[in-house]
C-alpha cells in the first residue's frame, strides 16, 4: 500500500504545487504554488530581490548591558539603598537605578552601546 500526498496550489487549486516561503514587513508567509505561479511571483519580486539584502528570518536584538565590575555594582547597590531606591539585592540592577547612579556620578556609558 502506498500513500500519495498531492499539494494543490492555494491560488488555482491545480496539483503539483510546492510551498514557497517569503517575508514582508516582519511577517513570514507560506503559499503553495505551481511552478508557473512560483515563476510569476519571482518575476514580480525580481526588481526588489536585485537590490535587496539577505536577512535572518528573525533579526537578533543586541542586548545592551553596561560594563561594570563587581565592586562597582556593589557601590551602585549601596548608593541606591542610601537614596531609598528599592530593588532586589541580587541579580540585574534595574536600568532606572543604573541611569540615576550614572547621572549622579557624571558617568557616561554611551560608548558601551
Short mmCIF file of N, CA and C in Angstrom, two decimals:
data_model
loop_
_atom_site.label_atom_id
_atom_site.label_comp_id
_atom_site.label_asym_id
_atom_site.label_seq_id
_atom_site.Cartn_x
_atom_site.Cartn_y
_atom_site.Cartn_z
N UNK A 1 0.85 -1.17 0.00
CA UNK A 1 0.00 0.00 0.00
C UNK A 1 0.89 1.24 0.00
N UNK A 2 0.54 2.21 -0.76
CA UNK A 2 1.28 3.46 -0.84
C UNK A 2 0.34 4.61 -0.55
N UNK A 3 0.87 5.61 0.15
CA UNK A 3 0.10 6.81 0.42
C UNK A 3 0.70 7.92 -0.42
N UNK A 4 -0.13 8.59 -1.15
CA UNK A 4 0.34 9.65 -2.03
C UNK A 4 -0.25 10.97 -1.57
N UNK A 5 0.61 11.93 -1.43
CA UNK A 5 0.19 13.25 -1.00
C UNK A 5 0.24 14.20 -2.19
N UNK A 6 -0.85 14.90 -2.41
CA UNK A 6 -0.92 15.84 -3.53
C UNK A 6 -1.07 17.24 -2.95
N UNK A 7 -0.13 18.11 -3.30
CA UNK A 7 -0.20 19.50 -2.86
C UNK A 7 -0.82 20.32 -3.98
N UNK A 8 -1.88 21.01 -3.64
CA UNK A 8 -2.57 21.85 -4.63
C UNK A 8 -2.24 23.32 -4.40
N UNK A 9 -2.26 24.06 -5.47
CA UNK A 9 -1.99 25.50 -5.41
C UNK A 9 -3.05 26.21 -4.57
N UNK A 10 -2.57 27.13 -3.73
CA UNK A 10 -3.51 27.94 -2.95
C UNK A 10 -4.22 28.96 -3.85
N UNK A 11 -3.63 29.27 -5.00
CA UNK A 11 -4.24 30.24 -5.91
C UNK A 11 -5.24 29.60 -6.87
N UNK A 12 -4.79 28.55 -7.55
CA UNK A 12 -5.61 27.98 -8.62
C UNK A 12 -6.22 26.63 -8.28
N UNK A 13 -5.72 25.97 -7.25
CA UNK A 13 -6.21 24.64 -6.92
C UNK A 13 -5.60 23.54 -7.79
N UNK A 14 -4.67 23.90 -8.67
CA UNK A 14 -4.02 22.92 -9.54
C UNK A 14 -3.06 22.06 -8.74
N UNK A 15 -2.87 20.80 -9.16
CA UNK A 15 -1.96 19.90 -8.44
C UNK A 15 -0.49 20.21 -8.75
N UNK A 16 0.39 19.44 -8.13
CA UNK A 16 1.85 19.54 -8.32
C UNK A 16 2.41 20.88 -7.85
N UNK A 17 1.86 21.41 -6.78
CA UNK A 17 2.35 22.67 -6.22
C UNK A 17 3.40 22.37 -5.15
N UNK A 18 4.17 23.37 -4.82
CA UNK A 18 5.15 23.28 -3.75
C UNK A 18 5.05 24.55 -2.91
N UNK A 19 5.51 24.46 -1.69
CA UNK A 19 5.41 25.59 -0.77
C UNK A 19 6.51 26.60 -1.04
N UNK A 20 6.12 27.85 -1.17
CA UNK A 20 7.06 28.97 -1.29
C UNK A 20 6.95 29.79 -0.01
N UNK A 21 8.09 30.20 0.52
CA UNK A 21 8.13 30.98 1.76
C UNK A 21 8.73 32.35 1.45
N UNK A 22 8.09 33.41 1.94
CA UNK A 22 8.63 34.75 1.75
C UNK A 22 8.21 35.62 2.93
N UNK A 23 8.92 36.71 3.10
CA UNK A 23 8.62 37.60 4.21
C UNK A 23 8.39 39.02 3.75
N UNK A 24 7.59 39.74 4.51
CA UNK A 24 7.33 41.14 4.22
C UNK A 24 6.87 41.82 5.50
N UNK A 25 7.49 42.94 5.82
CA UNK A 25 7.07 43.70 6.99
C UNK A 25 7.23 42.95 8.30
N UNK A 26 8.24 42.09 8.39
CA UNK A 26 8.48 41.36 9.63
C UNK A 26 7.60 40.13 9.80
N UNK A 27 6.78 39.82 8.80
CA UNK A 27 5.91 38.65 8.86
C UNK A 27 6.31 37.68 7.76
N UNK A 28 6.33 36.39 8.08
CA UNK A 28 6.69 35.35 7.12
C UNK A 28 5.44 34.64 6.65
N UNK A 29 5.41 34.34 5.34
CA UNK A 29 4.25 33.72 4.72
C UNK A 29 4.66 32.44 4.00
N UNK A 30 3.73 31.51 3.92
CA UNK A 30 3.89 30.30 3.12
C UNK A 30 2.70 30.22 2.18
N UNK A 31 2.97 29.87 0.94
CA UNK A 31 1.90 29.71 -0.03
C UNK A 31 2.27 28.55 -0.95
N UNK A 32 1.31 27.71 -1.26
CA UNK A 32 1.54 26.59 -2.18
C UNK A 32 1.28 27.07 -3.60
N UNK A 33 2.30 26.93 -4.47
CA UNK A 33 2.20 27.43 -5.84
C UNK A 33 2.66 26.37 -6.84
N UNK A 34 2.07 26.39 -8.02
CA UNK A 34 2.56 25.54 -9.11
C UNK A 34 3.86 26.17 -9.61
N UNK A 35 4.66 25.43 -10.38
CA UNK A 35 5.89 26.01 -10.92
C UNK A 35 5.65 27.30 -11.70
N UNK A 36 4.57 27.36 -12.45
CA UNK A 36 4.26 28.56 -13.22
C UNK A 36 3.92 29.74 -12.31
N UNK A 37 3.15 29.47 -11.27
CA UNK A 37 2.78 30.54 -10.33
C UNK A 37 4.00 31.04 -9.56
N UNK A 38 4.86 30.11 -9.20
CA UNK A 38 6.08 30.49 -8.49
C UNK A 38 6.94 31.40 -9.38
N UNK A 39 7.02 31.06 -10.66
CA UNK A 39 7.80 31.87 -11.60
C UNK A 39 7.22 33.28 -11.68
N UNK A 40 5.90 33.41 -11.70
CA UNK A 40 5.25 34.73 -11.74
C UNK A 40 5.58 35.53 -10.47
N UNK A 41 5.57 34.85 -9.33
CA UNK A 41 5.90 35.52 -8.07
C UNK A 41 7.35 36.02 -8.11
N UNK A 42 8.26 35.15 -8.56
CA UNK A 42 9.67 35.53 -8.64
C UNK A 42 9.88 36.69 -9.61
N UNK A 43 9.15 36.69 -10.72
CA UNK A 43 9.26 37.80 -11.68
C UNK A 43 8.75 39.10 -11.07
N UNK A 44 7.68 39.01 -10.30
CA UNK A 44 7.12 40.21 -9.67
C UNK A 44 8.09 40.77 -8.61
N UNK A 45 8.79 39.88 -7.94
CA UNK A 45 9.72 40.30 -6.88
C UNK A 45 11.12 40.63 -7.39
N UNK A 46 11.40 40.29 -8.63
CA UNK A 46 12.76 40.42 -9.17
C UNK A 46 13.40 41.79 -8.95
N UNK A 47 12.72 42.90 -9.22
CA UNK A 47 13.36 44.20 -9.01
C UNK A 47 13.79 44.42 -7.55
N UNK A 48 13.01 43.88 -6.62
CA UNK A 48 13.30 44.05 -5.21
C UNK A 48 14.41 43.10 -4.76
N UNK A 49 14.42 41.90 -5.33
CA UNK A 49 15.45 40.92 -4.99
C UNK A 49 16.82 41.38 -5.49
N UNK A 50 16.85 42.06 -6.61
CA UNK A 50 18.11 42.54 -7.17
C UNK A 50 18.78 43.56 -6.26
N UNK A 51 18.00 44.43 -5.64
CA UNK A 51 18.57 45.49 -4.81
C UNK A 51 18.51 45.19 -3.32
N UNK A 52 17.80 44.13 -2.95
CA UNK A 52 17.64 43.79 -1.54
C UNK A 52 18.85 43.06 -0.98
N UNK A 53 18.87 42.93 0.33
CA UNK A 53 19.92 42.19 1.04
C UNK A 53 19.28 41.01 1.74
N UNK A 54 20.02 39.91 1.85
CA UNK A 54 19.51 38.76 2.59
C UNK A 54 19.57 39.09 4.08
N UNK A 55 18.55 38.65 4.79
CA UNK A 55 18.49 38.90 6.22
C UNK A 55 18.04 37.63 6.93
N UNK A 56 18.32 37.55 8.22
CA UNK A 56 17.81 36.44 9.02
C UNK A 56 16.31 36.57 9.11
N UNK A 57 15.65 35.44 9.29
CA UNK A 57 14.19 35.50 9.44
C UNK A 57 13.80 36.36 10.63
N UNK A 58 14.52 36.17 11.73
CA UNK A 58 14.23 36.95 12.92
C UNK A 58 15.50 37.71 13.29
N UNK A 59 15.50 39.03 13.11
CA UNK A 59 16.68 39.78 13.49
C UNK A 59 16.94 39.64 14.99
N UNK A 60 18.18 39.48 15.34
CA UNK A 60 18.52 39.35 16.75
C UNK A 60 18.73 40.73 17.33
N UNK A 61 18.15 40.94 18.47
CA UNK A 61 18.29 42.21 19.14
C UNK A 61 19.48 42.12 20.09
N UNK A 62 20.42 43.01 19.89
CA UNK A 62 21.60 43.01 20.74
C UNK A 62 21.22 43.55 22.11
N UNK A 63 21.52 42.78 23.13
CA UNK A 63 21.21 43.19 24.48
C UNK A 63 22.30 44.16 24.95
N UNK A 64 21.88 45.29 25.45
CA UNK A 64 22.83 46.29 25.93
C UNK A 64 22.92 46.18 27.44
N UNK A 65 24.06 45.73 27.92
CA UNK A 65 24.31 45.63 29.34
C UNK A 65 25.54 46.46 29.64
N UNK A 66 25.41 47.48 30.50
CA UNK A 66 26.58 48.30 30.80
C UNK A 66 27.69 47.46 31.42
N UNK A 67 28.91 47.76 31.03
CA UNK A 67 30.05 47.05 31.60
C UNK A 67 30.36 47.64 32.96
N UNK A 68 30.23 46.81 33.97
CA UNK A 68 30.56 47.24 35.34
C UNK A 68 31.30 46.10 36.02
N UNK A 69 32.09 46.47 36.99
CA UNK A 69 32.80 45.45 37.78
C UNK A 69 31.92 45.05 38.95
N UNK A 70 32.27 43.96 39.60
CA UNK A 70 31.52 43.52 40.77
C UNK A 70 31.57 44.59 41.86
N UNK A 71 32.73 45.23 42.00
CA UNK A 71 32.87 46.28 43.01
C UNK A 71 31.97 47.47 42.70
N UNK A 72 31.91 47.85 41.41
CA UNK A 72 31.06 48.98 41.03
C UNK A 72 29.58 48.65 41.24
N UNK A 73 29.19 47.43 40.93
CA UNK A 73 27.79 47.03 41.15
C UNK A 73 27.45 47.10 42.64
N UNK A 74 28.40 46.70 43.49
CA UNK A 74 28.18 46.78 44.94
C UNK A 74 28.03 48.24 45.37
N UNK A 75 28.85 49.13 44.80
CA UNK A 75 28.75 50.57 45.08
C UNK A 75 27.40 51.12 44.64
N UNK A 76 26.95 50.70 43.47
CA UNK A 76 25.65 51.16 42.96
C UNK A 76 24.54 50.72 43.91
N UNK A 77 24.61 49.48 44.37
CA UNK A 77 23.59 48.97 45.31
C UNK A 77 23.60 49.77 46.62
N UNK A 78 24.80 50.04 47.15
CA UNK A 78 24.91 50.81 48.41
C UNK A 78 24.34 52.21 48.21
N UNK A 79 24.70 52.86 47.11
CA UNK A 79 24.24 54.21 46.81
C UNK A 79 22.71 54.23 46.70
N UNK A 80 22.17 53.26 45.96
CA UNK A 80 20.72 53.20 45.76
C UNK A 80 19.99 52.98 47.08
N UNK A 81 20.56 52.15 47.95
CA UNK A 81 19.93 51.89 49.25
C UNK A 81 19.89 53.17 50.08
N UNK A 82 21.00 53.94 50.07
CA UNK A 82 21.04 55.20 50.80
C UNK A 82 20.02 56.19 50.26
N UNK A 83 19.75 56.13 48.96
CA UNK A 83 18.78 57.03 48.32
C UNK A 83 17.34 56.54 48.48
N UNK A 84 17.17 55.37 49.07
CA UNK A 84 15.83 54.84 49.28
C UNK A 84 15.23 54.14 48.07
N UNK A 85 16.07 53.83 47.11
CA UNK A 85 15.59 53.11 45.92
C UNK A 85 15.52 51.62 46.26
N UNK A 86 14.37 51.03 46.02
CA UNK A 86 14.19 49.62 46.37
C UNK A 86 14.21 48.74 45.14
N UNK A 87 15.00 47.68 45.21
CA UNK A 87 15.07 46.66 44.16
C UNK A 87 15.78 45.47 44.74
N UNK A 88 15.75 44.38 44.05
CA UNK A 88 16.35 43.14 44.53
C UNK A 88 17.85 43.32 44.76
N UNK A 89 18.34 42.79 45.85
CA UNK A 89 19.76 42.92 46.17
C UNK A 89 20.62 41.89 45.43
N UNK A 90 19.98 41.06 44.65
CA UNK A 90 20.70 40.10 43.81
C UNK A 90 20.16 40.22 42.40
N UNK A 91 20.97 39.80 41.45
CA UNK A 91 20.53 39.84 40.07
C UNK A 91 20.86 41.17 39.40
N UNK A 92 20.19 41.41 38.31
CA UNK A 92 20.46 42.58 37.49
C UNK A 92 19.99 43.87 38.16
N UNK A 93 20.80 44.91 38.05
CA UNK A 93 20.43 46.22 38.56
C UNK A 93 19.49 46.87 37.54
N UNK A 94 18.33 47.35 37.98
CA UNK A 94 17.38 47.96 37.04
C UNK A 94 18.02 49.13 36.29
N UNK A 95 17.62 49.30 35.04
CA UNK A 95 18.16 50.38 34.20
C UNK A 95 17.93 51.74 34.84
N UNK A 96 16.79 51.92 35.49
CA UNK A 96 16.49 53.22 36.09
C UNK A 96 17.47 53.54 37.21
N UNK A 97 17.84 52.53 37.98
CA UNK A 97 18.80 52.72 39.08
C UNK A 97 20.18 52.99 38.49
N UNK A 98 20.57 52.21 37.48
CA UNK A 98 21.87 52.40 36.83
C UNK A 98 21.98 53.81 36.27
N UNK A 99 20.91 54.26 35.60
CA UNK A 99 20.90 55.59 34.99
C UNK A 99 21.00 56.67 36.06
N UNK A 100 20.25 56.53 37.14
CA UNK A 100 20.29 57.52 38.22
C UNK A 100 21.69 57.58 38.84
N UNK A 101 22.30 56.44 39.06
CA UNK A 101 23.66 56.40 39.62
C UNK A 101 24.64 57.08 38.67
N UNK A 102 24.55 56.74 37.40
CA UNK A 102 25.46 57.32 36.41
C UNK A 102 25.31 58.83 36.34
N UNK A 103 24.07 59.31 36.37
CA UNK A 103 23.84 60.75 36.31
C UNK A 103 24.38 61.44 37.56
N UNK A 104 24.17 60.84 38.73
CA UNK A 104 24.64 61.42 39.98
C UNK A 104 26.16 61.47 40.05
N UNK A 105 26.81 60.52 39.39
CA UNK A 105 28.27 60.44 39.43
C UNK A 105 28.92 60.91 38.12
N UNK A 106 28.10 61.49 37.25
CA UNK A 106 28.58 62.02 35.97
C UNK A 106 29.37 60.97 35.17
N UNK A 107 28.79 59.79 35.07
CA UNK A 107 29.39 58.69 34.31
C UNK A 107 28.68 58.58 32.98
N UNK A 108 29.45 58.57 31.90
CA UNK A 108 28.89 58.45 30.56
C UNK A 108 29.24 57.06 30.02
N UNK A 109 28.22 56.23 29.84
CA UNK A 109 28.43 54.87 29.32
C UNK A 109 27.97 54.75 27.88
N UNK A 110 27.76 55.87 27.21
CA UNK A 110 27.25 55.84 25.84
C UNK A 110 28.20 55.13 24.86
N UNK A 111 29.48 55.10 25.17
CA UNK A 111 30.42 54.43 24.28
C UNK A 111 30.35 52.90 24.40
N UNK A 112 29.55 52.40 25.34
CA UNK A 112 29.41 50.96 25.52
C UNK A 112 28.26 50.40 24.70
N UNK A 113 27.55 51.20 23.96
CA UNK A 113 26.37 50.72 23.25
C UNK A 113 26.66 50.46 21.86
#
